[in-house]
Short mmCIF file of C-alpha atoms in Angstrom, two decimals:
data_model
loop_
_atom_site.label_atom_id
_atom_site.label_comp_id
_atom_site.label_asym_id
_atom_site.label_seq_id
_atom_site.Cartn_x
_atom_site.Cartn_y
_atom_site.Cartn_z
CA UNK A 1 17.65 -29.78 -3.87
CA UNK A 2 21.01 -29.05 -5.48
CA UNK A 3 23.68 -26.97 -3.81
CA UNK A 4 23.21 -24.24 -6.43
CA UNK A 5 19.49 -24.04 -5.67
CA UNK A 6 20.19 -23.90 -1.94
CA UNK A 7 22.66 -21.06 -2.45
CA UNK A 8 20.11 -19.21 -4.60
CA UNK A 9 17.39 -19.51 -1.95
CA UNK A 10 19.70 -18.55 0.90
CA UNK A 11 19.05 -15.08 2.30
CA UNK A 12 22.09 -13.05 3.28
CA UNK A 13 22.33 -10.73 6.27
CA UNK A 14 22.21 -7.68 4.03
CA UNK A 15 19.00 -9.05 2.52
CA UNK A 16 17.35 -9.16 5.94
CA UNK A 17 18.65 -5.68 6.76
CA UNK A 18 17.32 -4.31 3.46
CA UNK A 19 13.91 -5.88 4.15
CA UNK A 20 13.84 -4.46 7.69
CA UNK A 21 14.65 -0.96 6.43
CA UNK A 22 11.98 -1.27 3.73
CA UNK A 23 9.32 -2.33 6.25
CA UNK A 24 10.24 0.44 8.68
CA UNK A 25 10.22 3.02 5.90
CA UNK A 26 6.95 2.11 4.18
CA UNK A 27 4.92 1.06 7.22
CA UNK A 28 5.34 4.40 8.96
CA UNK A 29 7.22 2.81 11.86
CA UNK A 30 10.20 5.13 11.47
CA UNK A 31 7.95 8.09 12.19
CA UNK A 32 6.05 6.31 14.97
CA UNK A 33 9.24 5.20 16.70
CA UNK A 34 10.80 8.62 16.28
CA UNK A 35 7.83 10.31 17.93
CA UNK A 36 7.53 7.68 20.69
CA UNK A 37 11.22 7.64 21.59
CA UNK A 38 11.79 11.34 21.14
CA UNK A 39 14.22 10.64 18.30
CA UNK A 40 12.82 13.00 15.70
CA UNK A 41 15.65 12.27 13.30
CA UNK A 42 14.19 8.80 12.68
CA UNK A 43 11.24 10.48 10.96
CA UNK A 44 13.63 11.62 8.24
CA UNK A 45 13.70 8.02 6.95
CA UNK A 46 9.91 7.68 6.75
CA UNK A 47 8.57 7.22 3.20
CA UNK A 48 6.00 10.01 3.49
CA UNK A 49 8.57 12.44 4.92
CA UNK A 50 11.17 11.55 2.30
CA UNK A 51 8.57 11.86 -0.44
CA UNK A 52 7.91 15.43 0.68
CA UNK A 53 5.25 17.68 -0.80
CA UNK A 54 4.84 20.26 -3.53
CA UNK A 55 4.49 23.96 -2.95
CA UNK A 56 1.01 25.41 -2.63
CA UNK A 57 0.98 26.89 -6.14
CA UNK A 58 1.72 23.77 -8.20
CA UNK A 59 -1.77 22.27 -8.24
CA UNK A 60 -3.54 25.25 -6.71
CA UNK A 61 -7.21 25.48 -5.77
CA UNK A 62 -10.45 25.83 -7.68
CA UNK A 63 -9.43 23.78 -10.71
CA UNK A 64 -11.97 21.61 -12.55
CA UNK A 65 -12.17 19.21 -15.45
CA UNK A 66 -9.48 17.36 -17.37
CA UNK A 67 -6.73 19.86 -16.58
CA UNK A 68 -7.10 19.39 -12.85
CA UNK A 69 -7.28 15.63 -13.37
CA UNK A 70 -4.03 15.77 -15.33
CA UNK A 71 -2.27 17.69 -12.56
CA UNK A 72 -3.56 15.29 -9.91
CA UNK A 73 -2.12 12.39 -11.93
CA UNK A 74 1.09 14.28 -12.69
CA UNK A 75 1.94 14.80 -9.02
CA UNK A 76 1.85 11.02 -8.46
CA UNK A 77 4.94 10.46 -10.62
CA UNK A 78 7.54 11.42 -7.98
CA UNK A 79 5.95 9.13 -5.39
CA UNK A 80 5.89 6.11 -7.67
CA UNK A 81 9.34 6.77 -9.15
CA UNK A 82 10.90 7.22 -5.72
CA UNK A 83 9.23 4.10 -4.33
CA UNK A 84 10.19 1.94 -7.30
CA UNK A 85 13.77 3.17 -6.96
CA UNK A 86 13.82 2.20 -3.28
CA UNK A 87 12.41 -1.22 -4.16
CA UNK A 88 15.08 -1.77 -6.81
CA UNK A 89 17.83 -0.95 -4.32
CA UNK A 90 16.32 -3.25 -1.69
CA UNK A 91 15.91 -6.04 -4.25
CA UNK A 92 19.57 -5.65 -5.21
CA UNK A 93 20.54 -6.41 -1.62
CA UNK A 94 18.25 -9.46 -1.45
CA UNK A 95 15.13 -8.03 0.19
CA UNK A 96 12.85 -9.86 -2.25
CA UNK A 97 14.16 -13.28 -1.24
CA UNK A 98 14.01 -12.27 2.41
CA UNK A 99 10.39 -11.20 1.93
CA UNK A 100 9.66 -14.59 0.42
CA UNK A 101 10.97 -16.30 3.55
CA UNK A 102 9.32 -13.94 6.03
CA UNK A 103 5.89 -13.40 4.50
CA UNK A 104 5.09 -16.83 3.07
CA UNK A 105 3.72 -18.17 6.41
CA UNK A 106 1.42 -15.13 6.55
CA UNK A 107 0.38 -14.47 2.97
CA UNK A 108 0.09 -18.05 1.70
CA UNK A 109 -2.51 -19.20 4.28
CA UNK A 110 -4.43 -15.90 4.35
CA UNK A 111 -4.44 -14.80 0.71
CA UNK A 112 -3.01 -17.78 -1.16
CA UNK A 113 -0.15 -15.71 -2.57
CA UNK A 114 3.62 -16.24 -2.18
CA UNK A 115 5.67 -14.36 0.36
CA UNK A 116 7.58 -12.65 -2.43
CA UNK A 117 4.58 -10.30 -2.56
CA UNK A 118 5.64 -9.01 0.85
CA UNK A 119 7.32 -5.87 -0.48
CA UNK A 120 4.21 -4.88 -2.41
CA UNK A 121 2.08 -5.79 0.62
CA UNK A 122 4.04 -3.46 2.91
CA UNK A 123 4.20 -0.70 0.29
CA UNK A 124 0.41 -0.83 -0.15
CA UNK A 125 -0.02 0.16 3.50
CA UNK A 126 1.11 3.68 2.63
CA UNK A 127 0.57 4.06 -1.11
CA UNK A 128 -1.98 2.37 -3.33
CA UNK A 129 -0.09 3.51 -6.43
CA UNK A 130 3.17 1.90 -5.36
CA UNK A 131 1.49 -1.35 -4.33
CA UNK A 132 -0.26 -1.72 -7.69
CA UNK A 133 2.88 -0.97 -9.70
CA UNK A 134 4.92 -3.51 -7.72
CA UNK A 135 2.15 -6.10 -8.14
CA UNK A 136 2.20 -5.63 -11.90
CA UNK A 137 5.98 -6.01 -11.91
CA UNK A 138 5.72 -9.26 -9.93
CA UNK A 139 3.39 -10.69 -12.57
CA UNK A 140 5.46 -9.45 -15.52
CA UNK A 141 8.62 -10.92 -13.97
CA UNK A 142 6.94 -14.29 -13.50
CA UNK A 143 6.95 -14.28 -9.71
CA UNK A 144 3.16 -14.70 -9.39
CA UNK A 145 0.40 -16.18 -11.53
CA UNK A 146 -2.56 -14.31 -12.97
CA UNK A 147 -4.88 -15.82 -10.33
CA UNK A 148 -2.50 -14.78 -7.54
CA UNK A 149 -2.37 -11.26 -8.94
CA UNK A 150 -6.17 -11.11 -9.04
CA UNK A 151 -6.41 -12.20 -5.41
CA UNK A 152 -3.73 -9.74 -4.30
CA UNK A 153 -5.30 -6.84 -6.19
CA UNK A 154 -8.71 -7.64 -4.68
CA UNK A 155 -7.11 -7.22 -1.25
CA UNK A 156 -5.38 -3.98 -2.23
CA UNK A 157 -8.54 -2.51 -3.74
CA UNK A 158 -10.43 -3.05 -0.50
CA UNK A 159 -7.67 -2.22 1.97
CA UNK A 160 -4.87 -0.29 0.28
CA UNK A 161 -3.22 2.71 1.96
CA UNK A 162 -4.99 2.35 5.34
CA UNK A 163 -2.40 4.63 6.97
CA UNK A 164 -3.03 7.46 4.51
CA UNK A 165 -6.78 6.95 4.44
CA UNK A 166 -7.01 7.05 8.23
CA UNK A 167 -5.06 10.30 8.38
CA UNK A 168 -7.26 11.75 5.65
CA UNK A 169 -10.46 11.07 7.59
CA UNK A 170 -10.36 14.35 9.49
CA UNK A 171 -14.06 15.13 9.70
CA UNK A 172 -13.96 14.66 13.46
CA UNK A 173 -11.01 16.99 13.81
CA UNK A 174 -12.93 19.67 11.93
CA UNK A 175 -15.94 19.23 14.20
CA UNK A 176 -18.24 17.89 11.48
CA UNK A 177 -18.76 14.55 13.22
CA UNK A 178 -19.03 13.43 16.82
CA UNK A 179 -16.43 11.02 18.19
CA UNK A 180 -18.90 8.14 17.92
CA UNK A 181 -19.85 8.97 14.33
CA UNK A 182 -16.21 9.29 13.32
CA UNK A 183 -15.37 5.94 14.92
CA UNK A 184 -18.13 4.24 12.93
CA UNK A 185 -17.01 5.96 9.73
CA UNK A 186 -13.30 5.11 9.97
CA UNK A 187 -13.64 1.39 9.05
CA UNK A 188 -15.58 2.38 5.95
CA UNK A 189 -12.97 4.97 4.99
CA UNK A 190 -10.12 2.51 5.48
CA UNK A 191 -11.80 -0.41 3.70
CA UNK A 192 -13.31 1.50 0.81
CA UNK A 193 -10.95 4.44 0.48
CA UNK A 194 -11.39 6.35 -2.78
CA UNK A 195 -13.48 3.75 -4.59
CA UNK A 196 -13.25 5.11 -8.14
CA UNK A 197 -9.73 6.48 -7.76
CA UNK A 198 -8.42 3.17 -6.44
CA UNK A 199 -10.18 1.34 -9.27
CA UNK A 200 -8.01 3.19 -11.76
CA UNK A 201 -4.85 3.34 -9.64
CA UNK A 202 -4.90 -0.28 -8.45
CA UNK A 203 -7.18 -2.56 -10.46
CA UNK A 204 -6.38 -1.16 -13.90
CA UNK A 205 -2.70 -0.34 -13.28
CA UNK A 206 -2.03 -3.85 -11.93
CA UNK A 207 -3.50 -5.29 -15.14
CA UNK A 208 -6.07 -7.66 -13.61
CA UNK A 209 -8.57 -9.65 -15.67
CA UNK A 210 -11.53 -7.34 -16.53
CA UNK A 211 -14.10 -10.05 -15.80
CA UNK A 212 -13.27 -9.77 -12.08
CA UNK A 213 -13.58 -5.98 -11.88
CA UNK A 214 -17.31 -5.83 -10.96
CA UNK A 215 -16.73 -8.38 -8.19
CA UNK A 216 -13.84 -6.34 -6.78
CA UNK A 217 -16.01 -3.23 -6.84
CA UNK A 218 -18.77 -5.03 -4.94
CA UNK A 219 -16.31 -6.46 -2.38
CA UNK A 220 -15.13 -2.95 -1.45
CA UNK A 221 -18.67 -1.77 -0.79
CA UNK A 222 -19.52 -4.91 1.16
CA UNK A 223 -16.35 -4.72 3.27
CA UNK A 224 -17.00 -1.09 4.14
CA UNK A 225 -20.63 -1.76 5.08
CA UNK A 226 -19.72 -4.75 7.27
CA UNK A 227 -16.88 -2.83 8.94
CA UNK A 228 -19.15 0.08 9.83
CA UNK A 229 -21.92 -2.21 11.11
CA UNK A 230 -19.48 -4.13 13.32
CA UNK A 231 -18.02 -0.92 14.69
CA UNK A 232 -21.51 0.34 15.49
CA UNK A 233 -22.19 -2.84 17.49
CA UNK A 234 -19.05 -2.44 19.59
CA UNK A 235 -19.34 1.23 20.55
#
């Protein structure tokens, strides 16, 4: 390998720092650490906290049809734009190369995809929309092949946004399920998520080959069923 190639592959300290900040921000660890250590100010750097929320009157309640669908899609723009902006800043400081070094030993054996997908992998833990957009960018920029994108999207479709999906499964909190029933349900909620919504927001947005779409749909259902059956055996 030439000296120029070695210099290009070398990851600087600021690249590692940028990657660490990205992981802490998108994985929810900033909020977890802030709550655990009593340092509430750390939560201010969490992606969900920084993303904020709209007022109660923007989308409102009781809407139906295409107009409500439009508003639901419209409110996703700030999340995706903010996340892509954070990714661009982190990439500028070398986080993408650092992700390639750090995640290759994990992602290559498990999913057969390069470690450069690490940023999208971490982002997908909190937001399915962000993960799919970053995956599409990786393909368009020539970082991954079409087959690697298909494999990665199949994972995201079945397991994207587990943090958000787990928090959304509040049937137990509302007293509609017993603790045992909720525990059995959670794996299905995490693995399947919003099946139709994620199909549009992940599979289609990422631009995967249409011939694999039915298989991805079936995998989500199968994963959820297996997860719930296994949980039932253990509790």
